[in-house]
PDB file of C-alpha atoms in Angstrom:
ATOM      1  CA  UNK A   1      57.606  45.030 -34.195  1.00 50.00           C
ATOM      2  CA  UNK A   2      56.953  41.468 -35.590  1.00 50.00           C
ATOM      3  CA  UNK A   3      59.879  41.619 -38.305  1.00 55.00           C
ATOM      4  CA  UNK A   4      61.999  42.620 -34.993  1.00 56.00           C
ATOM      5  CA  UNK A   5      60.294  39.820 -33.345  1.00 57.00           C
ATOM      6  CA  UNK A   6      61.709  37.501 -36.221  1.00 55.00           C
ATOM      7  CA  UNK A   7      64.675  38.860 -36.645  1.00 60.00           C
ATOM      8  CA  UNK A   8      66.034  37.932 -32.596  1.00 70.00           C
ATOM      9  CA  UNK A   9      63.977  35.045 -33.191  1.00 71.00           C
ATOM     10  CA  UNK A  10      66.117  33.992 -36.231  1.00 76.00           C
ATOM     11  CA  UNK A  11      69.213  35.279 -34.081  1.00 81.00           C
ATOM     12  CA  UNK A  12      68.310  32.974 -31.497  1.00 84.00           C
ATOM     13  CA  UNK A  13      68.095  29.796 -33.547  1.00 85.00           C
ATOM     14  CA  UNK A  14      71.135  30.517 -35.480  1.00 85.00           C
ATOM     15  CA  UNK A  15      73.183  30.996 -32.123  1.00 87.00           C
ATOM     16  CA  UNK A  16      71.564  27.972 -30.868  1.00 88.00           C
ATOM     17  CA  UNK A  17      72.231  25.864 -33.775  1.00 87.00           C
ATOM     18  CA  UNK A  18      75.834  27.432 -33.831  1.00 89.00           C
ATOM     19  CA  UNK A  19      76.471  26.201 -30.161  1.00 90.00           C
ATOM     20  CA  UNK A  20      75.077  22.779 -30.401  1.00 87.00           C
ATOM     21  CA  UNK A  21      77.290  22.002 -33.617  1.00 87.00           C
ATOM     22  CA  UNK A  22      80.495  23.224 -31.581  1.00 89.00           C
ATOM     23  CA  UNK A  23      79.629  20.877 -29.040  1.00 90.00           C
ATOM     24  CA  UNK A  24      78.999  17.751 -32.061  1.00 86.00           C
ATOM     25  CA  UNK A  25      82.566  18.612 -33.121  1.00 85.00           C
ATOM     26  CA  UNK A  26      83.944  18.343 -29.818  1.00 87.00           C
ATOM     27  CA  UNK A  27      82.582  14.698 -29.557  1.00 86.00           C
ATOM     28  CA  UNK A  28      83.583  13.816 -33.285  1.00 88.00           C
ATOM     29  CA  UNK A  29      86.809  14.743 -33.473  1.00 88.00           C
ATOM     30  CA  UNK A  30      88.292  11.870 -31.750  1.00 89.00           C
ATOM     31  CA  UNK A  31      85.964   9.588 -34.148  1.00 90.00           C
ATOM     32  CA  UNK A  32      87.608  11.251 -36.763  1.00 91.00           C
ATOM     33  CA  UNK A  33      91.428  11.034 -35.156  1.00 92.00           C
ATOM     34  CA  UNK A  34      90.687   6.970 -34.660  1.00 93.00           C
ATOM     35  CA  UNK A  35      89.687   6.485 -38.172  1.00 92.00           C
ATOM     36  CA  UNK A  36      92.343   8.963 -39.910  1.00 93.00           C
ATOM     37  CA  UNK A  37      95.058   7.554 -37.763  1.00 92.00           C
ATOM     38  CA  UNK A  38      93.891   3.870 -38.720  1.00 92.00           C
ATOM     39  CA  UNK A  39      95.038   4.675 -42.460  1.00 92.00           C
ATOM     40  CA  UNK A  40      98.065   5.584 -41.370  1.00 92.00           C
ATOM     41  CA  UNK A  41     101.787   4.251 -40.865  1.00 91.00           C
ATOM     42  CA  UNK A  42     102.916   4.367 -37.157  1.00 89.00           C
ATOM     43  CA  UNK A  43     105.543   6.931 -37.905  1.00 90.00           C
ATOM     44  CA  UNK A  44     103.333   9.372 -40.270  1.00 91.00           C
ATOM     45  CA  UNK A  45     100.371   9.031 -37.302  1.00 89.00           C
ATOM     46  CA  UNK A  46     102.772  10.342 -34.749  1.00 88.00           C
ATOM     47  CA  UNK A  47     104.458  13.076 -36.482  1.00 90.00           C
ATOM     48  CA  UNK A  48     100.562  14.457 -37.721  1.00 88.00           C
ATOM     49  CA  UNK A  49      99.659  14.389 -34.144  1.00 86.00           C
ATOM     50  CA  UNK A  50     101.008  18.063 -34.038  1.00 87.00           C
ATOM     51  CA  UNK A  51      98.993  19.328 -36.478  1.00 86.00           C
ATOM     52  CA  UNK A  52      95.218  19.418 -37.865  1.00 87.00           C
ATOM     53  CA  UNK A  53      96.957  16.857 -39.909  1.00 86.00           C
ATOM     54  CA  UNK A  54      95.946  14.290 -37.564  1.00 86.00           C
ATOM     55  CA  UNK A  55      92.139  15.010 -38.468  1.00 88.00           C
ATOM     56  CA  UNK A  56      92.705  14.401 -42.309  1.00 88.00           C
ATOM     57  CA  UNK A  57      92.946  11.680 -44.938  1.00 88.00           C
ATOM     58  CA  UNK A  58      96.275  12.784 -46.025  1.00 87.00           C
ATOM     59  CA  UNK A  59     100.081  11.616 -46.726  1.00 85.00           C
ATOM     60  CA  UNK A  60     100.429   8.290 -46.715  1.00 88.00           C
ATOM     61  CA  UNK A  61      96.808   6.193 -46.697  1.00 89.00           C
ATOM     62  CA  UNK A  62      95.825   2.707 -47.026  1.00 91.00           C
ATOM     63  CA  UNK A  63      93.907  -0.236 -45.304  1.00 92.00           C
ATOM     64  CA  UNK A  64      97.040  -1.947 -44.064  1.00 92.00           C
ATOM     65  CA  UNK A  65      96.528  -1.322 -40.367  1.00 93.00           C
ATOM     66  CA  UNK A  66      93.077  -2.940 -40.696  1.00 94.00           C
ATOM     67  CA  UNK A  67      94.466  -6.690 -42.613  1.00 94.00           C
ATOM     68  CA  UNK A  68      97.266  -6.331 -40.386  1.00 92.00           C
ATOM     69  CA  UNK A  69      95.072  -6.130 -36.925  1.00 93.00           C
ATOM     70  CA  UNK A  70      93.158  -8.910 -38.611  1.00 94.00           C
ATOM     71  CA  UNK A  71      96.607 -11.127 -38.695  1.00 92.00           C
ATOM     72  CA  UNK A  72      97.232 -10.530 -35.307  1.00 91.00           C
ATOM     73  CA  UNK A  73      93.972 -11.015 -33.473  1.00 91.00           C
ATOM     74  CA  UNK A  74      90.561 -12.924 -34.702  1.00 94.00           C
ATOM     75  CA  UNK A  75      88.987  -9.674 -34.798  1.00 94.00           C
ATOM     76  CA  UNK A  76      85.749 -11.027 -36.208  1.00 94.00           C
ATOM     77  CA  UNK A  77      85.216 -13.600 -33.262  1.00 96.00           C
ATOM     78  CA  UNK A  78      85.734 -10.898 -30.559  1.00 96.00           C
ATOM     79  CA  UNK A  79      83.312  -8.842 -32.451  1.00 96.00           C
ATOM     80  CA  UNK A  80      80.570 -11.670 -32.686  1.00 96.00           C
ATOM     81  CA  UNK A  81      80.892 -12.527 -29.030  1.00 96.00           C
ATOM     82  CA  UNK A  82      80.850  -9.128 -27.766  1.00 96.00           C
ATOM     83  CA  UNK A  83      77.682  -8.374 -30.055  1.00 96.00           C
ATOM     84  CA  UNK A  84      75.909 -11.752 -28.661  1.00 96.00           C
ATOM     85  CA  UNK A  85      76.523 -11.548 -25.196  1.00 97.00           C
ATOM     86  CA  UNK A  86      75.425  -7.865 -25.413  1.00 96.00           C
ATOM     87  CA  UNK A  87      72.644  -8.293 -27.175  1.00 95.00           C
ATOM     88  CA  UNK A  88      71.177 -11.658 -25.120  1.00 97.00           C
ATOM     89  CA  UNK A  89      71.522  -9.170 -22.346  1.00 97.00           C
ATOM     90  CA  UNK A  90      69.671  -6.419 -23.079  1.00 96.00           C
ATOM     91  CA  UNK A  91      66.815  -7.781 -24.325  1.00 96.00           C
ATOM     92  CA  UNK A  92      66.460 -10.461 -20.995  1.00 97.00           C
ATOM     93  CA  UNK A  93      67.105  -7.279 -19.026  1.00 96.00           C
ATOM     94  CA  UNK A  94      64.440  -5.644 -20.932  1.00 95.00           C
ATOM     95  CA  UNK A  95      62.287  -7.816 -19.874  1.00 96.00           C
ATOM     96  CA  UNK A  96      62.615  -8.722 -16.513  1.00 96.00           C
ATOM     97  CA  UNK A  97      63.458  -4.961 -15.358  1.00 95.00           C
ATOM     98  CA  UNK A  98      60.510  -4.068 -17.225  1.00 95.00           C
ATOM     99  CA  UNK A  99      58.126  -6.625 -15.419  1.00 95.00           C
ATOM    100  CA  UNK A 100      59.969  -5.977 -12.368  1.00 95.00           C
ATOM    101  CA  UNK A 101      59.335  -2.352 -12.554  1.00 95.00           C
ATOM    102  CA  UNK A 102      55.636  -3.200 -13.107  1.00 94.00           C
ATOM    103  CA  UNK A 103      55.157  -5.100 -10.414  1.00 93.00           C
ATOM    104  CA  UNK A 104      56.327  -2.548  -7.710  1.00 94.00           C
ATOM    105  CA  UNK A 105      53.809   0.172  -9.893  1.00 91.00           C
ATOM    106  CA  UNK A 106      51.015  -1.056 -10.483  1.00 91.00           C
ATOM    107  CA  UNK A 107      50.903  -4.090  -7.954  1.00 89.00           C
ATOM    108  CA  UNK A 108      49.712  -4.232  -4.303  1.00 89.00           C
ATOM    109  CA  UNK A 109      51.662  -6.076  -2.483  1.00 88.00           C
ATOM    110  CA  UNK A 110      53.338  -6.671   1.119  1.00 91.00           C
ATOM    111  CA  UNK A 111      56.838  -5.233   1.452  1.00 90.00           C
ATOM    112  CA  UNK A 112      56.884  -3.853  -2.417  1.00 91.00           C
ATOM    113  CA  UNK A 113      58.695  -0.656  -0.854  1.00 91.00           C
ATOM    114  CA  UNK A 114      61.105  -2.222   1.127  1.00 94.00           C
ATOM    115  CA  UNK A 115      62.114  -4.466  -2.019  1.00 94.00           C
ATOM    116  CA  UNK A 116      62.820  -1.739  -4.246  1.00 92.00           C
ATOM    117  CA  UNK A 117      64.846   0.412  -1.463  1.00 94.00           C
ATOM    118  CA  UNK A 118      67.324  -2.433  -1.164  1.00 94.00           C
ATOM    119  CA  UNK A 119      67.282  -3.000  -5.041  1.00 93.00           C
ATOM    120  CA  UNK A 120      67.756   0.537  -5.257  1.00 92.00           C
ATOM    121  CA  UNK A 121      70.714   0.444  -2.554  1.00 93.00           C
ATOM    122  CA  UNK A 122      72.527  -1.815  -5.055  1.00 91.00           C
ATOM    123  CA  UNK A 123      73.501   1.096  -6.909  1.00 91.00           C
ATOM    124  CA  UNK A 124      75.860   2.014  -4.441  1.00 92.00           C
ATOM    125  CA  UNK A 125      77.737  -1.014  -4.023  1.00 91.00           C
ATOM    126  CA  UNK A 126      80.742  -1.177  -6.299  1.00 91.00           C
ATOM    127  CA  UNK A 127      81.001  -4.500  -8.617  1.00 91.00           C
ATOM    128  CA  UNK A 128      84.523  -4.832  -7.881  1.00 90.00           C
ATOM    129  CA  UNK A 129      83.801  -5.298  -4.271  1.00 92.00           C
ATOM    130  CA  UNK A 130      81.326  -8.535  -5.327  1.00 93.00           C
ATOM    131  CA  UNK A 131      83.503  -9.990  -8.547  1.00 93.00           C
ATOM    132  CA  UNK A 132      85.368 -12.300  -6.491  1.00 93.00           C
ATOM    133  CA  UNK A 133      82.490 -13.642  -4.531  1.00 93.00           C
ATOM    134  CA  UNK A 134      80.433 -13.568  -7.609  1.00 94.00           C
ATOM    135  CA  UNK A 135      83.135 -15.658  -9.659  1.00 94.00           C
ATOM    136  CA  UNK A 136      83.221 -18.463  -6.687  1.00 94.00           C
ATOM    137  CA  UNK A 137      79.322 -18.632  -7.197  1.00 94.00           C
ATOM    138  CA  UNK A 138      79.960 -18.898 -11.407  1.00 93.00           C
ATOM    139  CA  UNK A 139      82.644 -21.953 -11.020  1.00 92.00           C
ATOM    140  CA  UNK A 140      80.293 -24.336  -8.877  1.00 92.00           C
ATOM    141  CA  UNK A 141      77.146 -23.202 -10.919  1.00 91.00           C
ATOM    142  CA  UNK A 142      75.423 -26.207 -12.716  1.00 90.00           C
ATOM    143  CA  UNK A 143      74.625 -26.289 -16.330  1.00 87.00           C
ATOM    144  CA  UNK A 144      72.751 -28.373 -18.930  1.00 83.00           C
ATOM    145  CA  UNK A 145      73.948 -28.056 -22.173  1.00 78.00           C
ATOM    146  CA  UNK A 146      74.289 -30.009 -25.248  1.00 78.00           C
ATOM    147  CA  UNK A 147      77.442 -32.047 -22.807  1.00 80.00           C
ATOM    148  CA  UNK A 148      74.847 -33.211 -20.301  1.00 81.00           C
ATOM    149  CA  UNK A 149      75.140 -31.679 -16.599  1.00 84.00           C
ATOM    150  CA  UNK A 150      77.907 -29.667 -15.761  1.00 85.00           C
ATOM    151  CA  UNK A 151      79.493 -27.944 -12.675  1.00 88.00           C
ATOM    152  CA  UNK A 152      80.785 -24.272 -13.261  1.00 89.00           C
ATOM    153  CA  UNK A 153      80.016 -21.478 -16.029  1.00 91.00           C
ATOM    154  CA  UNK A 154      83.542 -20.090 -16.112  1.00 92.00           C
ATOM    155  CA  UNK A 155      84.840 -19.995 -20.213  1.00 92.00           C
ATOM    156  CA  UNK A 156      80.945 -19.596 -21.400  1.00 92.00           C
ATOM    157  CA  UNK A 157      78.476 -17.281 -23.006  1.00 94.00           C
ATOM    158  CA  UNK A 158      76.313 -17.778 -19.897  1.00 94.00           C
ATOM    159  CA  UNK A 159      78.670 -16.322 -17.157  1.00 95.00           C
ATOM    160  CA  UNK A 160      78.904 -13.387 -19.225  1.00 95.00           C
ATOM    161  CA  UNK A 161      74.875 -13.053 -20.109  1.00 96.00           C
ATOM    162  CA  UNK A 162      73.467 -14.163 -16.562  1.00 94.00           C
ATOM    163  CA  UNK A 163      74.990 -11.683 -13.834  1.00 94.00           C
ATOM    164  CA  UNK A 164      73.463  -8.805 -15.434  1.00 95.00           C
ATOM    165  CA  UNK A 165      70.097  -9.377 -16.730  1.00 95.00           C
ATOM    166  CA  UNK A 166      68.840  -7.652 -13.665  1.00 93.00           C
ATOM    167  CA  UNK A 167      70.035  -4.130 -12.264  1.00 93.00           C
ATOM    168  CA  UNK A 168      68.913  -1.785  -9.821  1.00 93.00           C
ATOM    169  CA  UNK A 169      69.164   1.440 -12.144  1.00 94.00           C
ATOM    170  CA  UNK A 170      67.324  -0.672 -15.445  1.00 95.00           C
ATOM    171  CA  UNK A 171      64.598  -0.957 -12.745  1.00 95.00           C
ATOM    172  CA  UNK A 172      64.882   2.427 -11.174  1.00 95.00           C
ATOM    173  CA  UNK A 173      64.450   3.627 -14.746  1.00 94.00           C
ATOM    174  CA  UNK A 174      61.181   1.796 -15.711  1.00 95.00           C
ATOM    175  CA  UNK A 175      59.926   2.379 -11.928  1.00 95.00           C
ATOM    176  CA  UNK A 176      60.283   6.622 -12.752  1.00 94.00           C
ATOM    177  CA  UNK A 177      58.650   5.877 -16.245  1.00 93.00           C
ATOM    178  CA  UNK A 178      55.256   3.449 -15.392  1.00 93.00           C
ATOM    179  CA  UNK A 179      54.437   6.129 -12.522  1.00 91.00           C
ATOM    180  CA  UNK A 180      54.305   8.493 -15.020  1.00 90.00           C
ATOM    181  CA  UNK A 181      51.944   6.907 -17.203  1.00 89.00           C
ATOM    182  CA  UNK A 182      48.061   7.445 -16.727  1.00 88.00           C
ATOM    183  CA  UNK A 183      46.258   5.376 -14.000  1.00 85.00           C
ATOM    184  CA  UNK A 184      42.834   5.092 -15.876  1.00 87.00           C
ATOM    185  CA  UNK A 185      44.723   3.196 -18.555  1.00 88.00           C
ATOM    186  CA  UNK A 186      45.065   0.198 -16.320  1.00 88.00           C
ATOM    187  CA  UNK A 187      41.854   0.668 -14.182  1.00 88.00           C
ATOM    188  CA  UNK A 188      39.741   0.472 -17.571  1.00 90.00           C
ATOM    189  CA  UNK A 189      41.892  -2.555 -18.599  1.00 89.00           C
ATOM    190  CA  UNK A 190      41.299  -4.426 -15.171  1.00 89.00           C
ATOM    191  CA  UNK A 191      37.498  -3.360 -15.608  1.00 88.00           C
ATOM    192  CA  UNK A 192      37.489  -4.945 -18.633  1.00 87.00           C
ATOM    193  CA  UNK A 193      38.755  -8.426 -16.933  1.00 87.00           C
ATOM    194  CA  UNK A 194      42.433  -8.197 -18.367  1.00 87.00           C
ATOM    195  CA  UNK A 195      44.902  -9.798 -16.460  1.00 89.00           C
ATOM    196  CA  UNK A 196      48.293  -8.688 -15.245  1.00 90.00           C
ATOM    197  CA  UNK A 197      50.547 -10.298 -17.631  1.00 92.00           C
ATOM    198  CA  UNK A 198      47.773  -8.650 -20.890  1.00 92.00           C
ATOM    199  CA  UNK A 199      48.351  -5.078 -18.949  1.00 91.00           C
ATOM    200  CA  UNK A 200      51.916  -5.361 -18.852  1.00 92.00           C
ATOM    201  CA  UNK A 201      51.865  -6.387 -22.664  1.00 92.00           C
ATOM    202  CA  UNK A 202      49.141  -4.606 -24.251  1.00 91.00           C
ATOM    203  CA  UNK A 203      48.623  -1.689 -22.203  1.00 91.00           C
ATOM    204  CA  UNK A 204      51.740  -0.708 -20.171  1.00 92.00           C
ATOM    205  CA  UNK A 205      54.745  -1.678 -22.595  1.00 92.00           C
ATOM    206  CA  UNK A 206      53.508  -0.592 -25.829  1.00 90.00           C
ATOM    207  CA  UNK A 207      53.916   3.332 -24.280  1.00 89.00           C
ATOM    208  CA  UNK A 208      56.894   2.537 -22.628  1.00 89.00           C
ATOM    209  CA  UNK A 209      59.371   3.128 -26.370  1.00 87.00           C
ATOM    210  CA  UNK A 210      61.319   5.718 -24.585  1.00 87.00           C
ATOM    211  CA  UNK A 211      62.674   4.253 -21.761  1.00 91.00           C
ATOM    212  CA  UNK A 212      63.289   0.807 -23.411  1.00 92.00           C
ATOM    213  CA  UNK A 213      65.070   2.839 -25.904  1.00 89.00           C
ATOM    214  CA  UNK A 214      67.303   4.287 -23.046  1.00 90.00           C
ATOM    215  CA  UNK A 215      67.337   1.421 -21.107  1.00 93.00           C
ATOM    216  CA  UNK A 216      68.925  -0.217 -23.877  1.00 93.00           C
ATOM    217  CA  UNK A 217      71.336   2.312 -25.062  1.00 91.00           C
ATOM    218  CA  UNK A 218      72.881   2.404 -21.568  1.00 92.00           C
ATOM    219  CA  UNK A 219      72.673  -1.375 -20.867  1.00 95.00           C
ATOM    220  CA  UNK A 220      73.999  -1.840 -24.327  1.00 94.00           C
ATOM    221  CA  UNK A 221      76.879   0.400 -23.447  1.00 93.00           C
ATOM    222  CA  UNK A 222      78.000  -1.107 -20.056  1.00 94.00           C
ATOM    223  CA  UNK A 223      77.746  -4.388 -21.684  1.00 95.00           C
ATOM    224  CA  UNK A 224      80.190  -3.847 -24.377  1.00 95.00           C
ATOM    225  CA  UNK A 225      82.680  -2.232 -22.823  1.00 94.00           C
ATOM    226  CA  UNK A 226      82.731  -5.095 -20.247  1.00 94.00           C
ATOM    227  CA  UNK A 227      86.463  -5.799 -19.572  1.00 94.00           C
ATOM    228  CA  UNK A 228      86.878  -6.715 -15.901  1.00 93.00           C
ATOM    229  CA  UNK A 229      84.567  -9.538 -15.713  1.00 95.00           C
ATOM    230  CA  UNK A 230      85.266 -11.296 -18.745  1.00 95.00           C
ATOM    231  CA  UNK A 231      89.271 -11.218 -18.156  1.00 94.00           C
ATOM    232  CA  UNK A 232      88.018 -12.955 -15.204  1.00 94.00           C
ATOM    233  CA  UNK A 233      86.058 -15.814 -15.983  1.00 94.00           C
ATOM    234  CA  UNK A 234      86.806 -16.532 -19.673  1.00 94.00           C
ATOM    235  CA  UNK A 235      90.000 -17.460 -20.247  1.00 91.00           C
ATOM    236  CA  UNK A 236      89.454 -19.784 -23.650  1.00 92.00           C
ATOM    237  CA  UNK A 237      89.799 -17.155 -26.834  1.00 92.00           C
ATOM    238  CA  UNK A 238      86.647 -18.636 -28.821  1.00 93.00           C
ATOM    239  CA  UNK A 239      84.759 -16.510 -25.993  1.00 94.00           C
ATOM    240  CA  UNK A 240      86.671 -13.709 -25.586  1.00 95.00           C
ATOM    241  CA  UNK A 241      84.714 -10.044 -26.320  1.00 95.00           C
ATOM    242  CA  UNK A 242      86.491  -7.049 -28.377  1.00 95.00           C
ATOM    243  CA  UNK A 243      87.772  -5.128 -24.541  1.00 95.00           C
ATOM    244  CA  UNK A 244      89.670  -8.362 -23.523  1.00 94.00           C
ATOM    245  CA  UNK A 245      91.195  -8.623 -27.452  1.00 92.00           C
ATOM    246  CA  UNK A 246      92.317  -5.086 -26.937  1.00 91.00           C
ATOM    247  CA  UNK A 247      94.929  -6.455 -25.127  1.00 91.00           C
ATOM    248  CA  UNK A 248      96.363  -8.994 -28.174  1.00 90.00           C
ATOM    249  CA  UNK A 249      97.655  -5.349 -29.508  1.00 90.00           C
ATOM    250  CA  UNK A 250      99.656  -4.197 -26.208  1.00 87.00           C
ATOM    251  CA  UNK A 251     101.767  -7.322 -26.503  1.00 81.00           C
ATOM    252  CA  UNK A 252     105.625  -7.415 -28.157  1.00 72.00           C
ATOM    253  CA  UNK A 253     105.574  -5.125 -30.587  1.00 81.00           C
ATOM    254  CA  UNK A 254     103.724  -1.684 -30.104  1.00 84.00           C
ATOM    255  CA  UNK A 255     101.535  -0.436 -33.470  1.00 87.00           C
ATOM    256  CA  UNK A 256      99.259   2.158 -33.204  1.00 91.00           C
ATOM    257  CA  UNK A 257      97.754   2.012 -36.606  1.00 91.00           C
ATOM    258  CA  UNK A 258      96.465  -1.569 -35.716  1.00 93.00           C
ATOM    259  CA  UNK A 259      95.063  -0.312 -32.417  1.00 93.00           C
ATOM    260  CA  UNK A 260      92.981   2.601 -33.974  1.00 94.00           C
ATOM    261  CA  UNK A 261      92.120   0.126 -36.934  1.00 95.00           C
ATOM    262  CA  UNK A 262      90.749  -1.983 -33.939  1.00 95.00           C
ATOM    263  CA  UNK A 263      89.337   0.542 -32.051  1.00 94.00           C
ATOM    264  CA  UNK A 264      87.403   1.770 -35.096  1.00 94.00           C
ATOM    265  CA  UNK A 265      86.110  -1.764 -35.859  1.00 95.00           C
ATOM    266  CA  UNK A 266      84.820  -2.706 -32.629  1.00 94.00           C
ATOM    267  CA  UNK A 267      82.782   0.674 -32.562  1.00 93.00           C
ATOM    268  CA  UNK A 268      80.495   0.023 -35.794  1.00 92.00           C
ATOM    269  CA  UNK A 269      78.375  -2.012 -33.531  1.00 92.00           C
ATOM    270  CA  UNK A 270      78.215   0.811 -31.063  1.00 91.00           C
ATOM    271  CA  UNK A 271      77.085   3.419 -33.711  1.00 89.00           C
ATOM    272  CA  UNK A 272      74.734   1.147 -35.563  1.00 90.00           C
ATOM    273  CA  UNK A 273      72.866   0.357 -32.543  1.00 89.00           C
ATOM    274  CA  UNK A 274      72.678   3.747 -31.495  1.00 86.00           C
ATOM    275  CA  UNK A 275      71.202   5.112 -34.997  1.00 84.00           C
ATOM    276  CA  UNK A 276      68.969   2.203 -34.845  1.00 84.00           C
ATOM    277  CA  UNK A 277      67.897   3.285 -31.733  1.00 80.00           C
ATOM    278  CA  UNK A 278      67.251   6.581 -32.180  1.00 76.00           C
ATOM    279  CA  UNK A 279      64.941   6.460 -34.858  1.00 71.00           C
ATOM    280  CA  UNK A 280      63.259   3.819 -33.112  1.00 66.00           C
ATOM    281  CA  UNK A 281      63.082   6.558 -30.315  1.00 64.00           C
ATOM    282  CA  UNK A 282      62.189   9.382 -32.066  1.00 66.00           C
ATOM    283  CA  UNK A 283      59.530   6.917 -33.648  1.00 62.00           C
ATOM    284  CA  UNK A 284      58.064   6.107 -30.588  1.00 58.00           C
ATOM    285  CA  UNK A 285      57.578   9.446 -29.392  1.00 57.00           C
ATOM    286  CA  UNK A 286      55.597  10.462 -32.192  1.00 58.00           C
ATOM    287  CA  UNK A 287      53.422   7.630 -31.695  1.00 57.00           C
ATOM    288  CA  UNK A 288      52.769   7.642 -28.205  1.00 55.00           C
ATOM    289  CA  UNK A 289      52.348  11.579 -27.575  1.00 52.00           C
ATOM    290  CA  UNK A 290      55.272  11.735 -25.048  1.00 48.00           C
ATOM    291  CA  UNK A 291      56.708  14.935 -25.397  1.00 45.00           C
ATOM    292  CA  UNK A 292      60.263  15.231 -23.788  1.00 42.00           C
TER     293      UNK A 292
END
């Protein structure tokens, strides 16, 4: 009976293992189509699109596509703002969602619930519906910078950094996480005469690696791909991020070798935060005892 029990068990986990690597090769392949088709003349990548041809490093393969996409667009710079703006955002909306989300936990206060029903209600509300009222707020806005005092953020790292530090579902997420976490934790730290602000920092965020790992990875996400907004309010190229550049390689002539050699720079960032991420993640787990 137990070698039987072994056997289905084994059966199990091969069948398991079998599924789940299906499903990874459904989400690589068109990883693997962007970066074989960036080696590749236009006219060779659209004849191997008919075949599993398309998938491999064959025929006619060289790093043109990527010097060429360089020549046409400043590649680099799009990158570099993209991974700024993304980055000063997620770690200010780390932080304030985190401490927002603390606050309506762990903190008595008079209309907490009401506060985090209408923050919640946000979520609903399309952005497209508040852009336009949103970018006649951004070009009146004052700003002190190294020019002195200024009126209106529009063409600026700030316009693009400042709208979305905060977010109802950054919140939401933290919110579902702290109410989670053990309540004699922060009693014995208020008996022992800590303060709010030395919960929140050495009690309360130090367990929360899980959700500031997801919070990121989906903030980080939205972020990046911004396009909308910053073909709004930044019209200069210096502060242009890689989804607005994407359009440099719609204009007069067509190549789709550049775009894929584009596409596939602009997503290094992507994966490298990710992988970062998730061993940060899977770190974090072990550490605190959360078991998922």
């Amino acid at each position: 009976m137990a070698q039987i029990s072994g056997d289905n068990h084994g059966l199990r986990l091969a069948v398991r293992y079998t599924v789940l690597g299906l499903i990874a090769l459904i989400f690589v392949f068109p990883l693997v189509f962007m970066l074989m088709s960036s080696l590749k003349p236009d006219a060779q990548l659209l004849s191997d699109t008919r075949s599993l041809r398309a998938f491999l490093p064959v025929g006619d393969i060289s790093l043109d596509n990527y010097f060429d996409a360089f020549r046409r667009a400043p590649v680099g710079l799009f990158i570099f703002n993209s991974v700024i703006v993304t980055g000063v955002t997620v770690a200010l909306s780390l932080l304030i969602c985190s401490a927002a989300a603390f606050a309506f936990v762990f903190i008595d206060w008079r209309g907490r619930d009401l506060v985090l029903a209408l923050i919640l209600a946000t979520l609903i509300v399309p952005f497209e519906t508040i852009a336009i009222p949103l970018l006649l707020i951004a070009s009146k806005l004052p700003w002190l910078g190294l020019e002195g005092l200024t009126y209106g953020w529009l063409n600026s790292y700030q316009v693009q950094i400042i709208p979305f530090v905060a977010d109802g579902l950054t919140i939401f997420l933290f919110v579902q996480y702290f109410k989670d976490l053990p309540g004699e934790l922060i009693e014995a730290a208020r008996v022992e005469g800590a303060s709010w602000w030395q919960v929140y920092r050495r009690v309360v965020m130090p367990l929360a690696g899980p959700v500031l790992a997801t919070a990121a990875i989906l903030k980080f996400l939205v972020m990046y791909n911004q396009y909308l907004w910053p073909l709004m309010v930044v019209q200069e190229e210096r502060y242009r991020p890689v989804m607005v550049g994407l359009q440099y390689f719609f204009q007069l002539n067509r190549a789709w070798g550049e775009i894929m050699a584009y596409l596939s720079l602009i997503t290094v960032p992507v994966l490298a935060f990710y992988l970062f991420l998730q061993r940060a993640f899977i770190a974090s787990i072990a550490s605190t005892g959360v078991k998922g």
